[in-house]
Coordinates of C-alpha atoms in Angstrom, one line a residue:
X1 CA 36.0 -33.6 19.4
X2 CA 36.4 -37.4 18.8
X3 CA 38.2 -39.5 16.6
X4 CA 34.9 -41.8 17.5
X5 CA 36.3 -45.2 16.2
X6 CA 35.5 -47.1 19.4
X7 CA 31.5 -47.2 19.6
X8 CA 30.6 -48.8 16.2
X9 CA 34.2 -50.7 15.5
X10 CA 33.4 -54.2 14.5
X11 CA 35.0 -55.6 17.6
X12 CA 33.4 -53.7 20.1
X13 CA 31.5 -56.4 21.3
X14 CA 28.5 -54.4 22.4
X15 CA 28.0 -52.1 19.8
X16 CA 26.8 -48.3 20.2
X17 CA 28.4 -48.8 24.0
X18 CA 31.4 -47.1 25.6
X19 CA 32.5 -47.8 29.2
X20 CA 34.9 -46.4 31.5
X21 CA 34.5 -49.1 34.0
X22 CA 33.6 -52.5 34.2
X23 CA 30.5 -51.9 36.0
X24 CA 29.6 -48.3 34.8
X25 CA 27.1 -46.9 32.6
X26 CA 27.6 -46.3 28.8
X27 CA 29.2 -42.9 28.2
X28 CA 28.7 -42.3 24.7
X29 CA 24.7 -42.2 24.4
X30 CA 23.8 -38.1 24.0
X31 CA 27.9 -36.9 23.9
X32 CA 28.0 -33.8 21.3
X33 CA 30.4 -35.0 18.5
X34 CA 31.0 -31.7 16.7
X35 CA 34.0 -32.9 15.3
X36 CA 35.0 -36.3 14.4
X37 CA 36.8 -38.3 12.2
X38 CA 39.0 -36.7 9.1
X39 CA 38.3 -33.3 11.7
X40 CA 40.5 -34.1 14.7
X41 CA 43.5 -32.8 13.6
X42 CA 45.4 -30.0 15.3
X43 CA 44.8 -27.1 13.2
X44 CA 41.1 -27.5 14.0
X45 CA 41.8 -28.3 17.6
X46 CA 43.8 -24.9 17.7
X47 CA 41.2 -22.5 15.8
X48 CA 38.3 -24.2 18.1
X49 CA 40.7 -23.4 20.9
X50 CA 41.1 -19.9 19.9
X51 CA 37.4 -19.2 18.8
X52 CA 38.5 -18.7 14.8
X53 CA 35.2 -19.5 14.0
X54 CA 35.4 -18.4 10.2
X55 CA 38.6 -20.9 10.2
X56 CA 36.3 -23.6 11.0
X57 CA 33.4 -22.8 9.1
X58 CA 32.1 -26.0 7.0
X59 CA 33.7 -28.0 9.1
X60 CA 31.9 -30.5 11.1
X61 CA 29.4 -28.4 13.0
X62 CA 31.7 -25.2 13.3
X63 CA 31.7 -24.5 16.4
X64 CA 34.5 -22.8 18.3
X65 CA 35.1 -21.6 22.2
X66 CA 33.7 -18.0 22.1
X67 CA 35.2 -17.6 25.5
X68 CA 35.6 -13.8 26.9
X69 CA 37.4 -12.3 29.8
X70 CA 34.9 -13.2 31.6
X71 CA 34.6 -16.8 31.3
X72 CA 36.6 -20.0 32.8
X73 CA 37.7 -22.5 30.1
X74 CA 38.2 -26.7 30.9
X75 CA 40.5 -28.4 28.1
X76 CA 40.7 -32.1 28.5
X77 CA 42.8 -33.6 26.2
X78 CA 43.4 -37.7 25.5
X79 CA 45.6 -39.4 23.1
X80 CA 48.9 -40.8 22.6
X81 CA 51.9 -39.1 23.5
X82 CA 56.1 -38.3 23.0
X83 CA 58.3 -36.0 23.7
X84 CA 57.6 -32.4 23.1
X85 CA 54.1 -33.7 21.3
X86 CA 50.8 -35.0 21.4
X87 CA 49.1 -37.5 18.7
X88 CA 46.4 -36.7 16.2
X89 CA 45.0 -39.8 14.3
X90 CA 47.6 -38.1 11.4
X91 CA 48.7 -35.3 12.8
X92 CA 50.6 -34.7 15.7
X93 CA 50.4 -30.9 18.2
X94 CA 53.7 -30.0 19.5
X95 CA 54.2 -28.2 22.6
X96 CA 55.5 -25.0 21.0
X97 CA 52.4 -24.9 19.4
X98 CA 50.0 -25.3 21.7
X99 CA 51.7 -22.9 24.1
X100 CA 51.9 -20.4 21.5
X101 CA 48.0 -20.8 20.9
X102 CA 47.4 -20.2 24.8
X103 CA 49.5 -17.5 25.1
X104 CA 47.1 -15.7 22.1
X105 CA 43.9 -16.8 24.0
X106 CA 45.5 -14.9 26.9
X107 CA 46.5 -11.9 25.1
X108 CA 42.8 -11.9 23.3
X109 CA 41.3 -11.7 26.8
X110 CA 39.6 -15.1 26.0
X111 CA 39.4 -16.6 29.2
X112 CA 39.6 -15.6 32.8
X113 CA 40.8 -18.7 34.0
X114 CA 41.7 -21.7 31.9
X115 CA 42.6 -25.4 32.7
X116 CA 44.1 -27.9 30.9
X117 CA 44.1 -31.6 31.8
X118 CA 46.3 -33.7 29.7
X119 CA 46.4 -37.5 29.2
X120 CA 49.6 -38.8 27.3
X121 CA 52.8 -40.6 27.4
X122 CA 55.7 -37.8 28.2
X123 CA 52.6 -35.6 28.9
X124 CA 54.6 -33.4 31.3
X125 CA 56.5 -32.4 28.6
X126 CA 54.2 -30.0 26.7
X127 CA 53.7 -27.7 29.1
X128 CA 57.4 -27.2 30.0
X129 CA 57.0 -23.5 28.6
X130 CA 53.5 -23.1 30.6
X131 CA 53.8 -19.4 32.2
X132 CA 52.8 -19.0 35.2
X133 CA 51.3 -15.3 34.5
X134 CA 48.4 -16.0 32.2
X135 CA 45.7 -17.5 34.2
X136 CA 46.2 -21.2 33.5
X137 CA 46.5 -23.9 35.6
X138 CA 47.5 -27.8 33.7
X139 CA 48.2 -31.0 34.9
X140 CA 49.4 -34.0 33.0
X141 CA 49.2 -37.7 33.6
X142 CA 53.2 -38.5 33.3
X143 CA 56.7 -36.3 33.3
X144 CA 58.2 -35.9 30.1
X145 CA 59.9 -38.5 30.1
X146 CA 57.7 -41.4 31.1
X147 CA 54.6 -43.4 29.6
X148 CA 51.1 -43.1 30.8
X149 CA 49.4 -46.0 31.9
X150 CA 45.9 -47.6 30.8
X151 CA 43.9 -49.5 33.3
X152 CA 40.7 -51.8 34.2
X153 CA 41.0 -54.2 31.6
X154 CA 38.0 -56.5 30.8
X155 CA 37.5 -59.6 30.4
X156 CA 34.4 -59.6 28.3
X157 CA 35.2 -56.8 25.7
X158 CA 39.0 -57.9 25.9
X159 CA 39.9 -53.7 25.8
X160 CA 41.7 -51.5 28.8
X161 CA 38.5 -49.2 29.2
X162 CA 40.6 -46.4 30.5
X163 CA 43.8 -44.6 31.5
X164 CA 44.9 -44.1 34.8
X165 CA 45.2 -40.6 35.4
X166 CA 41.8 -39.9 33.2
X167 CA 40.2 -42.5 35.5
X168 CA 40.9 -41.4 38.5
X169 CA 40.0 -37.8 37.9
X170 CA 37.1 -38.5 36.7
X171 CA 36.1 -40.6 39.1
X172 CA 36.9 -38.3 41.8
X173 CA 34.7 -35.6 40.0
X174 CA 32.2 -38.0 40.1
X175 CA 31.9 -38.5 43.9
X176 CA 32.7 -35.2 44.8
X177 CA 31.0 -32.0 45.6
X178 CA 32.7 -30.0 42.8
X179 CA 31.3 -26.6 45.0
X180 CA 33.5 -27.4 47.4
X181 CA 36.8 -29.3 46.3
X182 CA 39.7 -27.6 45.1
X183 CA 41.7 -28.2 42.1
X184 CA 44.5 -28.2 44.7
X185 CA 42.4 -31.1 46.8
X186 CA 41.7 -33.2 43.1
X187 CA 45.4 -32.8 42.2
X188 CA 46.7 -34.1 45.4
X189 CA 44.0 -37.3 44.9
X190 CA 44.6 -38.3 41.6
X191 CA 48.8 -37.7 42.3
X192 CA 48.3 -40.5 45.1
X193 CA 46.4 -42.9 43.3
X194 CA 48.3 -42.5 39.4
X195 CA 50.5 -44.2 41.7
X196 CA 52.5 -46.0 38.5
X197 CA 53.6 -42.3 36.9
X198 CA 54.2 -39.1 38.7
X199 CA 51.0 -36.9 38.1
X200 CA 52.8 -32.8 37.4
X201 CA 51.3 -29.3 38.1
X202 CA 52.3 -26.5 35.5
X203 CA 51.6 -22.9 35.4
X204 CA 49.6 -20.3 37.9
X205 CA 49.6 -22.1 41.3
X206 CA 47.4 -19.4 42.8
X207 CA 44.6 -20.9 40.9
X208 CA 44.7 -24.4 42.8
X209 CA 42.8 -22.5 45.7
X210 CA 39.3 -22.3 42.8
X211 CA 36.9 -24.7 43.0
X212 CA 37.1 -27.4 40.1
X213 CA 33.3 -26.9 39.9
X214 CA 34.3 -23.4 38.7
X215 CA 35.9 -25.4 35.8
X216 CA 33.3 -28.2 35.7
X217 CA 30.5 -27.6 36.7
X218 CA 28.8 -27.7 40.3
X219 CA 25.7 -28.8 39.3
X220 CA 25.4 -32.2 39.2
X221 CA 24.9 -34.2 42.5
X222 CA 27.6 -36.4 43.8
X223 CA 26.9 -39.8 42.7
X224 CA 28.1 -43.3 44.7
X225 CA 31.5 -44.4 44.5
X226 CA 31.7 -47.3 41.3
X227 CA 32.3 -50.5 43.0
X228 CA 36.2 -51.8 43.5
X229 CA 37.8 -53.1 40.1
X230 CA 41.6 -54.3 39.7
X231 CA 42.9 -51.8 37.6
X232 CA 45.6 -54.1 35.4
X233 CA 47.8 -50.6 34.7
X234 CA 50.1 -51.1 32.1
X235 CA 52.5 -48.8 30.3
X236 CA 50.0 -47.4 27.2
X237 CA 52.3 -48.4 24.8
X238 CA 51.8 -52.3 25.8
X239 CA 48.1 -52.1 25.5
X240 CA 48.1 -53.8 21.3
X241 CA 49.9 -56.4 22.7
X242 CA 49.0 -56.9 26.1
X243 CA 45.5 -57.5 24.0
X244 CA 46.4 -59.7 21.9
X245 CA 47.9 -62.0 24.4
X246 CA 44.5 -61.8 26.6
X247 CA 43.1 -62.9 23.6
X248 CA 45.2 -66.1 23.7
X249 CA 44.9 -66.9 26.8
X250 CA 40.8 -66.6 26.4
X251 CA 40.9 -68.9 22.7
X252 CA 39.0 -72.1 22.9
X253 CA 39.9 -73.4 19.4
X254 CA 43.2 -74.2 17.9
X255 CA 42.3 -71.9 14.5
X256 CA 41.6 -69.5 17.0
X257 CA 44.9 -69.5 19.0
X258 CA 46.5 -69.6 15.6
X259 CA 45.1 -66.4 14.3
X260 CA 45.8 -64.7 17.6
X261 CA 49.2 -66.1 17.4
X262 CA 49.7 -64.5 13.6
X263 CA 48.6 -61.3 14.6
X264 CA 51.0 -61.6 17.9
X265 CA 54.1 -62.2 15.5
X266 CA 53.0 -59.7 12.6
X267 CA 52.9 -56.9 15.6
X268 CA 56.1 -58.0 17.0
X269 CA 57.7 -58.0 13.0
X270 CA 56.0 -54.6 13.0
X271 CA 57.8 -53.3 15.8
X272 CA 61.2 -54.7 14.7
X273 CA 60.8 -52.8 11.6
X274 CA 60.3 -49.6 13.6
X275 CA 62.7 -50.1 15.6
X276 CA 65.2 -50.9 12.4
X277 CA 64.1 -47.7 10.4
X278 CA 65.5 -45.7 13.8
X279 CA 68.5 -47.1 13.9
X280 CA 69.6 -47.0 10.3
X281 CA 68.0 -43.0 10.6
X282 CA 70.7 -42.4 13.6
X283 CA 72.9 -44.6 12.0
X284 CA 73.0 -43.0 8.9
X285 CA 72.8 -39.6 10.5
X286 CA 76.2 -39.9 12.4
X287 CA 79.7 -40.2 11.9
X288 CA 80.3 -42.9 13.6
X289 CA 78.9 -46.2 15.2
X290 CA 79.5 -45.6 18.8
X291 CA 77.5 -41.9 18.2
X292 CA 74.5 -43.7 16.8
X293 CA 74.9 -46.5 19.5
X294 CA 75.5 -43.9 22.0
X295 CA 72.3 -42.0 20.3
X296 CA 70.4 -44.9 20.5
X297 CA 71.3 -45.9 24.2
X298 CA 70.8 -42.3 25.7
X299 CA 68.3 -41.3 28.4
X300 CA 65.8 -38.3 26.2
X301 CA 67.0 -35.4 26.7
X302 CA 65.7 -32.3 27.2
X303 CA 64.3 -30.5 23.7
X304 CA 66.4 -27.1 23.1
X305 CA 66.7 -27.5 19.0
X306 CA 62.4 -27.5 18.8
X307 CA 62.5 -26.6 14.6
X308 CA 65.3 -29.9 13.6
X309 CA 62.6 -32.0 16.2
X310 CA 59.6 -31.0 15.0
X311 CA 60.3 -31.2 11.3
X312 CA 61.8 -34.7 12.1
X313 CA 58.6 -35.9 14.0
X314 CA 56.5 -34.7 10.9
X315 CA 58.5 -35.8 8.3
X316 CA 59.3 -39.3 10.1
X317 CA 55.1 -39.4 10.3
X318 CA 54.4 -38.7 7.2
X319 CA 56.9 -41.1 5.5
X320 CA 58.0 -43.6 7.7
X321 CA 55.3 -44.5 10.2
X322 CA 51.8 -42.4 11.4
X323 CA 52.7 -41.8 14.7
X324 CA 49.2 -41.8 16.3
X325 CA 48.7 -45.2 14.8
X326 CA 51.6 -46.7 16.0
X327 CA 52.1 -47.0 19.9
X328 CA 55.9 -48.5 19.4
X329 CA 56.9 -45.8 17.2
X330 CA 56.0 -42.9 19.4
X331 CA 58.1 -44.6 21.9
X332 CA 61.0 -43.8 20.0
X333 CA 60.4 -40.1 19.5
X334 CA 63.0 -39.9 22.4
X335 CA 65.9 -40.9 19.7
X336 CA 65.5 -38.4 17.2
X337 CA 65.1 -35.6 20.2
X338 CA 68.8 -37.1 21.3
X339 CA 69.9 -37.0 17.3
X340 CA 68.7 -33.6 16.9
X341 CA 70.3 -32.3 19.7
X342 CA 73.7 -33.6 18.3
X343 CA 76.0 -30.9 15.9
X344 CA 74.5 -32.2 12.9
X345 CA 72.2 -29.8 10.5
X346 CA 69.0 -30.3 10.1
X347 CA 68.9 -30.6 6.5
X348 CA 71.1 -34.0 7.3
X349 CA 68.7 -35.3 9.6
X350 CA 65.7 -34.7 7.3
X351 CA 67.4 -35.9 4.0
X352 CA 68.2 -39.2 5.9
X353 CA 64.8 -39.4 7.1
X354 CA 63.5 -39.3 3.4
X355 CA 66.0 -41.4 2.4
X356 CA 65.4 -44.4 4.6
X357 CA 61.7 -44.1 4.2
X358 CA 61.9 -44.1 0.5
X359 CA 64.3 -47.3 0.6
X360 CA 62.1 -49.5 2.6
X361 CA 58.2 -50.2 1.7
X362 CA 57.7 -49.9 5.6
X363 CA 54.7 -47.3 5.8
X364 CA 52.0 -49.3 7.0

């Protein structure tokens, strides 16, 4: 399952190619795509997950996990993240969800084992609810409260060709013998070298003693180590502009440097609008100023009203701003988890929502 908007985008500047690292091979050649496009969204993620193969019938090439008690599963997941959820390029999967889809795999018998590796801002925070008594073992690439970070930007392409944790675990996977190393061992590498985010376990611990190869696969030989690159990690939610100002650095023309320098400010107007329909949500929400300031100011805090969030991160998607196509917004997912964990209904927060995104011809 792949969006699959990077191969063939017009400014890939080598075309039908994906890398990982500046001097590695292309990994897109020969990958499945069973689903892409219009069919990432959640609900298909979840009924592949499950094996609801009639669910998924017409839809890309149908196919589904028909796992059995027998069987190990490997989930890794990429994307953009927030609090208590994970991005779709529409959609968003939050954490009650996709714990409530694992617990039914477990109680189907669909898996012996399953493990989940998770790439995301706040990561940590959707498996908060993990138990530790159905077989799975997750890691994520942050805590919940903390961005992600992408890595080896290049020069040529002028893209970050990967993200930190992702990298490094694959990498390691690469090099090893998969027969033999632990998922406790590959935890413990990847934890020491996601050195800019703090790397979290979740779930059955016993299961760190099985092989990763048990998970995925054993077969292939261990291949050389890629040669050193500077990684360049920065927060995920920099990467647009961090771009964009690469770009302006590398312009040779004046028109260029101009057109680099109007897509720098309409970004930057972008995020200032963002940030504005927030405010006047929490702002509009409370009673008072110093709540919403105080609202606004607050470290996230831990989800407990999960129905007034998850309505509020839909609704705010789907009429203010799509939150897997805008990195700044999901940054500010944190705010309306604080606002709905204030004594106000839920009906309020919504009806604000609606009402601010109605005022201001901000969807975008």
């Amino acid at each position: 399952m792949m969006y699959d908007d990077i191969a063939n985008n017009e400014e890939n500047k080598r075309p039908g190619v994906i890398i990982n690292h500046p001097a590695g091979d292309d990994v897109y050649h020969g990958v499945p795509k069973d689903y892409n496009g219009e069919d990432v969204t959640p609900k298909n993620f979840l009924n592949i997950l499950q094996g609801k193969k009639s669910a998924m019938a017409g839809i890309g090439s149908g196919k589904v996990i028909e796992s059995g008690p027998n069987d190990n599963v490997f989930v890794y997941f990429t994307d953009h993240g927030a609090p208590g959820l994970i991005a779709f390029p529409s959609e968003e999967l939050h954490a009650k969800d996709l714990i409530t889809a694992l617990n039914s795999m477990y109680n189907a018998k669909q898996y012996a084992k399953l493990v989940f590796y998770l790439e995301a801002c706040e990561s940590g925070s959707m498996f908060k609810d993990l138990s530790s008594t159905i077989n799975i073992y997750a890691t994520s690439a942050a805590n919940g409260k903390e961005s992600s970070y992408a890595c080896y930007f290049d020069k040529t392409l002028e893209v970050y060709l990967g993200d930190l944790y992702s990298v490094k675990w694959m990498e390691d996977s690469d090099t090893e013998n998969l027969g033999k190393e632990s998922l406790h061992k590959q935890y413990k590498i990847v934890r020491t070298e996601t050195n800019l985010s703090h790397v979290q376990e979740f779930g059955d611990m016993s299961m760190t003693k099985c092989k990763v190869g048990d998970f995925q696969g054993d077969e292939a030989k261990p291949l050389n180590p890629l040669p050193f690159a500077p990684l360049n990690a920065i927060p995920s939610p920099e990467v647009p502009m961090a771009i964009l100002y690469h770009k302006l650095e590398k312009a040779s023309s004046l028109e260029e440097m101009q057109k680099i320098r109007h897509k720098i400010e309409d970004m930057k107007r972008l995020n200032g609008n963002i940030h504005k329909t927030i405010e006047t949500i929490v702002s509009q929400s409370v009673k008072s100023e110093e709540d919403a300031d105080r609202i606004m100011q607050a470290e996230t805090k831990d989800i407990t009203d999960w129905n007034c969030y998850k309505q509020a991160t839909t609704k705010f998607s789907k009429q203010c701003y799509t939150l897997g196509q805008h990195d700044y917004a999901m940054t500010l997912m944190g705010v309306l988890v604080n606002l709905c964990e204030e004594p106000i209904e839920t009906s309020i927060v919504l009806q604000t929502i609606d009402k601010v995104c109605k005022l201001e011809t901000n969807k975008v």
